[in-house]
XYZ file of C-alpha atoms in Angstrom:
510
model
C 1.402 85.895 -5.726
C 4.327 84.131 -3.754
C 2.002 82.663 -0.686
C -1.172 82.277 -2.550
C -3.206 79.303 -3.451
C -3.682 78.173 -7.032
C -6.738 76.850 -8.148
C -8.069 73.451 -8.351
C -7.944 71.346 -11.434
C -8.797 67.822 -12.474
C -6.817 65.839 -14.636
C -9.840 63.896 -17.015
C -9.166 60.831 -19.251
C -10.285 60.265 -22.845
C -11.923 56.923 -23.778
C -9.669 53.874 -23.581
C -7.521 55.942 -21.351
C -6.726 56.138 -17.821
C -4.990 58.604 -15.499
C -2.098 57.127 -13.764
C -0.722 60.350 -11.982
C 0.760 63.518 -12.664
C 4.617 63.859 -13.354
C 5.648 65.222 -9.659
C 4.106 62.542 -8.123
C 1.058 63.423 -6.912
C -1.523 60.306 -7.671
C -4.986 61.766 -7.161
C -6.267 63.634 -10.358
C -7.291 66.192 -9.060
C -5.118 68.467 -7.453
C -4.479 72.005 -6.337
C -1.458 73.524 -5.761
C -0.761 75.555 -2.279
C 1.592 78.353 -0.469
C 3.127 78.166 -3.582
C 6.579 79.922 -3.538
C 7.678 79.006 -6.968
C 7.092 77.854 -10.584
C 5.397 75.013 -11.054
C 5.132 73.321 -14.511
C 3.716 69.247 -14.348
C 1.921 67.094 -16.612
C -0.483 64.586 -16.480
C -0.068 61.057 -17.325
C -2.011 58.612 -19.303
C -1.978 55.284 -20.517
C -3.849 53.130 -23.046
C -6.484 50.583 -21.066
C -5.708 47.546 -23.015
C -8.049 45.037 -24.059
C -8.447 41.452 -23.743
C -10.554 38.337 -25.454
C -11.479 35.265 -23.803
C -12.500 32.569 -25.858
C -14.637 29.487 -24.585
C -14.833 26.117 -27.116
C -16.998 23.322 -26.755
C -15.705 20.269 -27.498
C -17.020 17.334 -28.848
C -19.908 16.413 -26.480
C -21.319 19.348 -25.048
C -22.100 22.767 -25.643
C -21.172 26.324 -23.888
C -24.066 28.455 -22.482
C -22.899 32.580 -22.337
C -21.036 34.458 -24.928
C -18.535 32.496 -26.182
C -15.899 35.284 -27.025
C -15.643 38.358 -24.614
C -13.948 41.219 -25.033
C -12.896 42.683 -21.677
C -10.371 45.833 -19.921
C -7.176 44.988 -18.164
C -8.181 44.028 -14.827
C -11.970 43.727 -15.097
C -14.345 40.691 -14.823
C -15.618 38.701 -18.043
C -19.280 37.459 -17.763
C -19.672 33.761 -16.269
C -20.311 30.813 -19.014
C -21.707 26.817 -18.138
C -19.999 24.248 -19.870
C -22.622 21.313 -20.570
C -22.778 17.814 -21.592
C -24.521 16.330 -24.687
C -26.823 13.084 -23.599
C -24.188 9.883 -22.859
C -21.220 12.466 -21.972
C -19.978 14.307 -18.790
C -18.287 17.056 -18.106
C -14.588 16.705 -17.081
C -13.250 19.854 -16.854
C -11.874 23.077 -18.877
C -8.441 22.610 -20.899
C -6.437 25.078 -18.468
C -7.613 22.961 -15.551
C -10.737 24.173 -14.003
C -12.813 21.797 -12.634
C -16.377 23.355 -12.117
C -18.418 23.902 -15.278
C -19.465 26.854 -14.383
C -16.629 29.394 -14.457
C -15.844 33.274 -14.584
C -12.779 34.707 -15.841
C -12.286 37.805 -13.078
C -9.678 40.069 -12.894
C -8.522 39.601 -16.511
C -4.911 40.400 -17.576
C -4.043 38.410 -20.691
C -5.877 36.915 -23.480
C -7.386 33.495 -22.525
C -8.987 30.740 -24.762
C -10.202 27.350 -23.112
C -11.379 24.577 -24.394
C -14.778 22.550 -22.016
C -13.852 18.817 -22.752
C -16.644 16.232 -22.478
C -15.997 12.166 -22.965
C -18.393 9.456 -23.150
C -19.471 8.036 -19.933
C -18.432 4.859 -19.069
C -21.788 2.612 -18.257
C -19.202 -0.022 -16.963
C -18.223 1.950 -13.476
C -20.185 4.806 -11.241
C -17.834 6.985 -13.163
C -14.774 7.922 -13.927
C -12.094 7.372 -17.032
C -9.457 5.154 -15.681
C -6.442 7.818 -15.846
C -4.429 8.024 -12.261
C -6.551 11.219 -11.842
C -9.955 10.128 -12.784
C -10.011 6.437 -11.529
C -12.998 4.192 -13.023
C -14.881 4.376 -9.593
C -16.960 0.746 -8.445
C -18.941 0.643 -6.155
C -21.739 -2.659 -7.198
C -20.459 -6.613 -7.620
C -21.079 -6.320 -11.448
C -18.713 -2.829 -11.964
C -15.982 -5.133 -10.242
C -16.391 -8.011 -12.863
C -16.007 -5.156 -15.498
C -12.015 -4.649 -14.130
C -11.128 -7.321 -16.483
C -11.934 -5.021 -19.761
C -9.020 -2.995 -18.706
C -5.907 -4.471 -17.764
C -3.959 -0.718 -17.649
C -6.381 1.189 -16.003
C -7.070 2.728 -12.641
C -9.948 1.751 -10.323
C -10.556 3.218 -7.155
C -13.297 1.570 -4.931
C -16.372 3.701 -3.235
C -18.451 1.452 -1.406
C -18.103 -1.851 0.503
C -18.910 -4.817 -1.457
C -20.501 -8.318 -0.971
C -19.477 -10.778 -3.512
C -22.576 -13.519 -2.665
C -21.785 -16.139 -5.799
C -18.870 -17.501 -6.970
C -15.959 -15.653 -8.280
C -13.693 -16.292 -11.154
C -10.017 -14.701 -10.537
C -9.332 -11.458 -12.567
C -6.696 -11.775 -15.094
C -4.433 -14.594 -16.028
C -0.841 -14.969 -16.211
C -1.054 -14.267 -19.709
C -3.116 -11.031 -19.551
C -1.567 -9.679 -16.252
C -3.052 -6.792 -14.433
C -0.838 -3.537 -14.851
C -2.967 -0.748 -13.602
C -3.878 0.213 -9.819
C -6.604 -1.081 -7.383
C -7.017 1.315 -4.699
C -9.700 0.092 -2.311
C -10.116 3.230 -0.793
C -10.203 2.289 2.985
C -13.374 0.408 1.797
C -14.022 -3.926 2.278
C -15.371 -6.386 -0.501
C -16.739 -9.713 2.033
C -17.539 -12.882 1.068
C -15.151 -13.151 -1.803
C -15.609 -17.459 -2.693
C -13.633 -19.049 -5.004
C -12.914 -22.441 -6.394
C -10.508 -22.879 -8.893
C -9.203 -26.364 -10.081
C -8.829 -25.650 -13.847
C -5.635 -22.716 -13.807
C -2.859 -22.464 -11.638
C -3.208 -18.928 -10.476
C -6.178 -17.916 -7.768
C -7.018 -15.091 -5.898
C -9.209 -11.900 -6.377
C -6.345 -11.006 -8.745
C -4.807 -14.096 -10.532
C -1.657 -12.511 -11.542
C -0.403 -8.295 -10.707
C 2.312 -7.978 -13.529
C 5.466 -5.261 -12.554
C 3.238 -2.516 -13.182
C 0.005 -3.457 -11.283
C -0.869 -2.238 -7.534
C -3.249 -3.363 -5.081
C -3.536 -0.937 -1.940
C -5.751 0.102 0.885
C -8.028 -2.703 0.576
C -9.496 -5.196 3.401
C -11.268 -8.436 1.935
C -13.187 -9.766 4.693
C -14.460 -13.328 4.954
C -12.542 -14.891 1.869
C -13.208 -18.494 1.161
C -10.493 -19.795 -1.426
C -9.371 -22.542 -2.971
C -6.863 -23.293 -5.717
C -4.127 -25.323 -7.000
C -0.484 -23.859 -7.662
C -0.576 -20.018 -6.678
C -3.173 -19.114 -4.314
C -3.583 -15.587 -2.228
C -6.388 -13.535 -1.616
C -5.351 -10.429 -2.889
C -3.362 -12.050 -6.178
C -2.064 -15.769 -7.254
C 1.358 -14.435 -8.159
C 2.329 -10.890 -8.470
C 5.296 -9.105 -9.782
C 3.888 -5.665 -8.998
C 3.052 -3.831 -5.425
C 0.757 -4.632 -3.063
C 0.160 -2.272 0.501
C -1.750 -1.615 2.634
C -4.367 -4.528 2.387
C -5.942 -7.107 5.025
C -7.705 -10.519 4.427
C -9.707 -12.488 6.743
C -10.973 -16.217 6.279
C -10.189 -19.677 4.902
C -7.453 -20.680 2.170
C -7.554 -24.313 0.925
C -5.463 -26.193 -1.418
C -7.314 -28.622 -3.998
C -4.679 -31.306 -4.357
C -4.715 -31.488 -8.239
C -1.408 -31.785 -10.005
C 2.442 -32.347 -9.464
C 3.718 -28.835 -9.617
C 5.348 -26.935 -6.621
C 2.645 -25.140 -4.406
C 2.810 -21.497 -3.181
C 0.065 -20.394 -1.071
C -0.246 -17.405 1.318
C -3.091 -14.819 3.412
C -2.153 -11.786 0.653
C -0.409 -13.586 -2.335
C 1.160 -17.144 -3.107
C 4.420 -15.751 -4.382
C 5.365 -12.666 -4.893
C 8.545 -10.867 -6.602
C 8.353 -6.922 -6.016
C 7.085 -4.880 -3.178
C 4.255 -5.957 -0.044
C 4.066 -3.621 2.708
C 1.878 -2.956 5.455
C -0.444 -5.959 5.238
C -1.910 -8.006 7.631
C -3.894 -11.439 8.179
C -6.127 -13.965 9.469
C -6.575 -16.796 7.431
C -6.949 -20.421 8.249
C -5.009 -21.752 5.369
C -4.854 -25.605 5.230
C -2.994 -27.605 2.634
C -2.778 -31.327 2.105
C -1.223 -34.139 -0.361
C 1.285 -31.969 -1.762
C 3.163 -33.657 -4.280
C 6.151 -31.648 -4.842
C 8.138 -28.400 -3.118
C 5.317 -26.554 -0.773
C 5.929 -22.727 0.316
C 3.219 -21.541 2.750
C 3.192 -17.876 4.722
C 0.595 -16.121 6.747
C 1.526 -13.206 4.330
C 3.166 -14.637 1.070
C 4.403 -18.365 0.462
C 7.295 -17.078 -1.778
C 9.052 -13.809 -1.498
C 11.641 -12.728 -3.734
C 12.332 -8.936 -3.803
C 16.155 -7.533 -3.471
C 16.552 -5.507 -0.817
C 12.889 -5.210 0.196
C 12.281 -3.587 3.460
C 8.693 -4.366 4.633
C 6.911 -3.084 8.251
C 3.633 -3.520 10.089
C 3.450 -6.890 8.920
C 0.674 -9.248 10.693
C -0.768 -12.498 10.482
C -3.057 -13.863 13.190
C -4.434 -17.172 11.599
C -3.530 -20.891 11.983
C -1.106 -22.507 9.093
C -1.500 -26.460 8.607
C 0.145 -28.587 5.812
C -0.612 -32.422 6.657
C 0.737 -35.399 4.472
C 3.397 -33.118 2.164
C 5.255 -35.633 -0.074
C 8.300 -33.650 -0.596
C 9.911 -30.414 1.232
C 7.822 -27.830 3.086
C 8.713 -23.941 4.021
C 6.059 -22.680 6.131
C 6.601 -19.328 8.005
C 4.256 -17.050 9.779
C 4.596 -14.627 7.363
C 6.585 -15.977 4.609
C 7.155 -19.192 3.530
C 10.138 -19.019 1.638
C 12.598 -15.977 1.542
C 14.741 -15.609 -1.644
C 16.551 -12.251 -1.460
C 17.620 -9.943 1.022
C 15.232 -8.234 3.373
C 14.286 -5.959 6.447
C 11.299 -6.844 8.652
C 10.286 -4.260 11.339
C 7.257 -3.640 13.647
C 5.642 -7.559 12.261
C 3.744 -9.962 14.551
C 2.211 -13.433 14.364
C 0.048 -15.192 16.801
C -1.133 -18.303 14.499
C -0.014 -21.702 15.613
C 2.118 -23.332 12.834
C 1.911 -27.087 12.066
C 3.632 -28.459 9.302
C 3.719 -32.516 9.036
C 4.915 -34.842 6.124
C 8.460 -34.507 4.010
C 8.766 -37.908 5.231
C 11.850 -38.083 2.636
C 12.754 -34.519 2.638
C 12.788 -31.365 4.928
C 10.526 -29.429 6.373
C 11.390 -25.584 7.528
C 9.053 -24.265 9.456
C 9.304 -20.511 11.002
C 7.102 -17.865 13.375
C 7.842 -15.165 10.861
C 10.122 -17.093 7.723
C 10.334 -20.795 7.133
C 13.345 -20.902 5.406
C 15.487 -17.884 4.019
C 18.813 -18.156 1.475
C 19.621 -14.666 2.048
C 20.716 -12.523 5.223
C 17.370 -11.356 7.235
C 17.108 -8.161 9.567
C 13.996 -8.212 12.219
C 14.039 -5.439 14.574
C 10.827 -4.507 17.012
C 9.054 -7.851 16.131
C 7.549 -10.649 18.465
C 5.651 -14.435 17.593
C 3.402 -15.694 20.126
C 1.733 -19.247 17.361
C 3.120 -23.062 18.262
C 5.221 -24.477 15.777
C 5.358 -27.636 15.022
C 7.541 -29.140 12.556
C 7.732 -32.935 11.190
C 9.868 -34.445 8.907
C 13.195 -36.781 7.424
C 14.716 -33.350 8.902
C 13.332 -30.259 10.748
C 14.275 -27.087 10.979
C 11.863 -25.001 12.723
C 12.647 -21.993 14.795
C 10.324 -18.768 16.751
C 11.105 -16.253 14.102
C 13.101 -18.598 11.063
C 13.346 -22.077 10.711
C 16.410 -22.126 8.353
C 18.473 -19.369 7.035
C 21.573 -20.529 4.520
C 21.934 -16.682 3.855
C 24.518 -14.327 4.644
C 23.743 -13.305 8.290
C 20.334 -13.289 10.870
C 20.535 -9.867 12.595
C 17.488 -9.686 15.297
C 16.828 -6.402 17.398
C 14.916 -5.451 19.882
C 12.666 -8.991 19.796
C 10.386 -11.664 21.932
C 9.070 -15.100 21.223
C 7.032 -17.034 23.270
C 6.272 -19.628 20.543
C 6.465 -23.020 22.085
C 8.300 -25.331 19.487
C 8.373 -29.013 18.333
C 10.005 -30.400 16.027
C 10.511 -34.173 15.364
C 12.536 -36.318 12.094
C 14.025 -39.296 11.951
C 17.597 -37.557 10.984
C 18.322 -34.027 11.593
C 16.438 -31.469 14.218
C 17.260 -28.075 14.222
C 14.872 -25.882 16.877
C 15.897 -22.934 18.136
C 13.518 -20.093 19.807
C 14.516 -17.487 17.449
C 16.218 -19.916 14.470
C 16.704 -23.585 14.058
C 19.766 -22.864 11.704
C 21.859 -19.993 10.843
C 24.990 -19.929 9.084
C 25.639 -16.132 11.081
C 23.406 -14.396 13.377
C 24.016 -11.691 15.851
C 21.121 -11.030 18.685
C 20.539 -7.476 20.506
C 18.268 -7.200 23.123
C 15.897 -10.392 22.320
C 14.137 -12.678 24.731
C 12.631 -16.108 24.620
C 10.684 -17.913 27.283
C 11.608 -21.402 27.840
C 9.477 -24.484 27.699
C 11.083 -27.491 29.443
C 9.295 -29.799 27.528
C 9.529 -28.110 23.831
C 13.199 -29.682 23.134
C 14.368 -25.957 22.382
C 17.322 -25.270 25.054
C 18.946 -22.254 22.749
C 18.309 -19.199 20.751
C 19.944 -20.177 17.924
C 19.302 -23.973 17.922
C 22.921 -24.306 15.205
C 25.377 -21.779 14.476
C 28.041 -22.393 11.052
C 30.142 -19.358 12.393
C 30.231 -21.264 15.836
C 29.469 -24.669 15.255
C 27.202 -25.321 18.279
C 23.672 -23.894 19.776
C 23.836 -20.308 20.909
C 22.426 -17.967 22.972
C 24.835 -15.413 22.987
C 22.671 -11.862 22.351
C 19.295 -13.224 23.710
C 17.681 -13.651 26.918
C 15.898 -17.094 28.300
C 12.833 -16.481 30.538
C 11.313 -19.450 32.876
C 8.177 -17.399 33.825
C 5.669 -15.492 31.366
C 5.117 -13.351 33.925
C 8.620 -11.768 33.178
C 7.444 -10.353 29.664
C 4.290 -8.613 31.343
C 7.143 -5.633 32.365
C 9.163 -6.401 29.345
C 8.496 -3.421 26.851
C 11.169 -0.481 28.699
C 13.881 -3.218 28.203
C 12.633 -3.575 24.662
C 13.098 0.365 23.974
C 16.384 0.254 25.653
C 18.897 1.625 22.794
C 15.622 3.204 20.240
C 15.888 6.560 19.250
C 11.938 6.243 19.892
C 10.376 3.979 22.047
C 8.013 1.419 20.049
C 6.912 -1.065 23.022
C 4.172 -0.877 25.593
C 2.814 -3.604 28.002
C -0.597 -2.125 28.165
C -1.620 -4.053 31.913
C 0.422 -5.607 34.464
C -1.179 -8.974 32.900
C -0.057 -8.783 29.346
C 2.757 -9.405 27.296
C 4.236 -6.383 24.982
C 2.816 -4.976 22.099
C 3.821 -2.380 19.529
C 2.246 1.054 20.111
C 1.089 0.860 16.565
C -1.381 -2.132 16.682
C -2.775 -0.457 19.732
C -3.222 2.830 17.529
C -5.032 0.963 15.304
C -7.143 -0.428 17.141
């Protein structure tokens, strides 16, 4: 009757069905229909639960503990399985990219088959396959030795290391190193090494164009070599960032060829970044072209732009028979480049080229492309002795395009004595072009140094048109807010009343 309630019924699926509501809308199945007032005619729908399989496959290696193939309903969980590893394998995860061996397929709403992959372990390394993913990880003196077996691969270090005996360079020039070193934020110490037989010495002899070395401090190096000496590499042609070396570099006076010796790498032709120093490197009887650098001796990268740059330790090359580029941080610049946020404290000292030059620098000995320095400072004595010198705070010679120096100090007392030419300057001993913004030199009455730039091409006298000549050291202790004047972000602090400026990033490092 028009009013009255109908009764309740329940709307009941058959096997490998599943009520999914009733044609009016109403989604619970059961249902009963009130007040009615009129006809009322709906149906109740179904669908077909499907089905899926999930297949698991062991391969070669291991085996798969739980049913292998699983049949399951849309949306429900299959049972776990363990993938595990035959004797002399490991586990390294499931072809669709699960990591954990043991896994569970939940929630299931397509067919799946996966594949547990296993792969002989590696007694060489801690672990590990060598892919950029899986690195060979080292973490003993003996797994490091074992980096030679694999010139391609990748290595990633785990512990610190102590390398107590001898050590015989990785790699040659012939049989470069192409994969990547990452040392992880961790320190191999005592690296010693004394090479008079090949021309290329350092933990790394030679890093070819597709080799890295990163993140990696070597502390208390003790190195000597012949042609290409560094403590990270010899020579490189690949990348190297991020790494730090303390200790001693020597040269072993053995042959005729040019020398190229610096704190990270003798010479280098690609990408450094982000590396600092403090090595004592001395180097005597030279017979032929010498390139020295706190950093590199030889740098050749176009258009490299390179930051937080440091080199704390003394440079000396005594008795050099022919012409000398020493800088703080390179010794010998060949293409174009951009230094930012770089110090050095060492003192310089560069003697000999008695019928030749010597170019001696507080960041660059001598460049024959155009240099940028912005946000940079050199506190090391130079001194510079030669036929001719050329020695300068930041470069000693630059026969490049133009210096452009921003935002910059030097306090670098320099020297420089020949018996034809001197070029000193506190920022450059020769430029062809420069332009100075906001730089500042203090002034030693008895240095020799009365200019900036000590000679200009473009002007054809000393300069110091740009830069700022302090009597007193006591001006640079409130230095740093004229320093940020014009910087989008202020990157100078004088931390006391007593000290000169600093970069707010060594300080956060420290």
């Amino acid at each position: 009757e028009s009013g009255k309630d109908g009764s309740s019924i329940i709307a009941v699926a058959n096997e490998g069905y599943e009520f999914i509501g009733w044609s009016d809308g109403v989604q619970t199945a059961e249902r009963q229909d009130t007040n009615v007032s009129k006809n009322i005619t709906v149906t109740a729908q179904f669908k077909e639960i499907l089905k899926y399989t999930l297949t698991y496959v062991a391969a070669d290696g291991g085996m798969i503990s739980g049913q292998l193939t699983q049949t399951v309903l849309e949306n429900t969980d299959g049972s776990a399985v363990i993938a595990i590893a035959n004797e002399g394998y490991e586990f390294i995860g499931w072809s669709d990219g699960v990591q954990t061996a043991e896994r569970q397929d939940t929630s299931v709403s397509e067919n799946i088959t996966v594949t547990a992959q296993f792969e002989l372990i590696n007694t060489d390394f801690a672990g590990g396959n060598g892919t950029e993913a899986r690195p060979y990880q080292i973490e003993t003196a003996e797994q490091m030795r074992a980096i030679d077996k694999y010139p391609q691969a990748h290595f990633i270090l785990i512990n610190d290391i102590s390398l107590e005996n001898n050590f015989t360079s990785m790699f040659t020039d012939e049989n470069m190193f192409n994969g990547v070193f990452d040392g992880n934020g961790h320190k191999i110490t005592n690296l010693t090494i004394y090479n008079d037989k090949t021309f290329y010495t350092g933990l790394f002899a030679c890093i070819g164009e597709n080799g890295a070395v990163k993140n990696l401090t070597l502390e208390s190096v003790d190195i000597s070599g012949i042609n290409y000496v560094g403590g990270i590499a010899g020579y490189s042609l690949g990348t190297i960032e991020n790494c730090n070396v303390s200790g001693n570099i020597n040269y072993l006076s053995k042959n005729s060829y040019k020398v190229f010796i610096g704190g990270i790498v003798g010479r280098i032709d690609a990408k450094i970044n982000q590396c600092t120093t403090n090595v004592k490197i001395i180097c005597s009887e030279t017979n032929n072209d010498t390139y020295l650098g706190g950093i590199a001796g030889y740098l050749d990268c176009d258009d490299l732009a390179t930051s937080g740059m440091k080199a704390d330790g003394d440079i000396v090359c005594e008795n050099a028979k022919s012409t000398i580029y020493v800088g703080g941080l390179v010794g010998y610049n060949y293409s174009a480049i951009t230094i930012t946020g770089s110090v050095t404290t060492g003192a310089i000292t560069a003697t000999g080229a008695l019928i030749d030059h010597t170019y001696a620098g507080g960041l660059v000995g001598s460049s024959s492309s155009s240099i940028t320095i912005n946000d940079s400072y050199t506190m090391g004595e130079i001194t510079a002795t030669g036929n001719s010198a050329y020695a300068g705070g930041f470069i000693g010679h630059c026969n490049g395009q133009i210096i452009d120096i921003m935002s910059a100090y030097s306090v670098s007392k320099i020297s420089a004595i020949a018996d034809e030419k001197i070029y000193s300057g506190a920022f450059a001993g020769y430029a062809v072009s420069f332009k100075l913004n906001n730089v500042h030199w203090l002034y030693y009455g008895d240095s020799g140094v009365e200019y900036a730039i000590g000679y200009g091409d473009s002007m054809g006298i000393p300069s110091n048109i740009g830069a700022t000549k302090h009597t007193d050291i006591s001006d640079f202790y409130t230095l740093a807010d004229l320093l940020n004047n014009g910087l989008d972000v202020p990157v100078w602090e004088n931390i006391d009343e007593t000290s000169l400026p600093t970069l707010k990033h060594e300080n956060e490092e420290e």
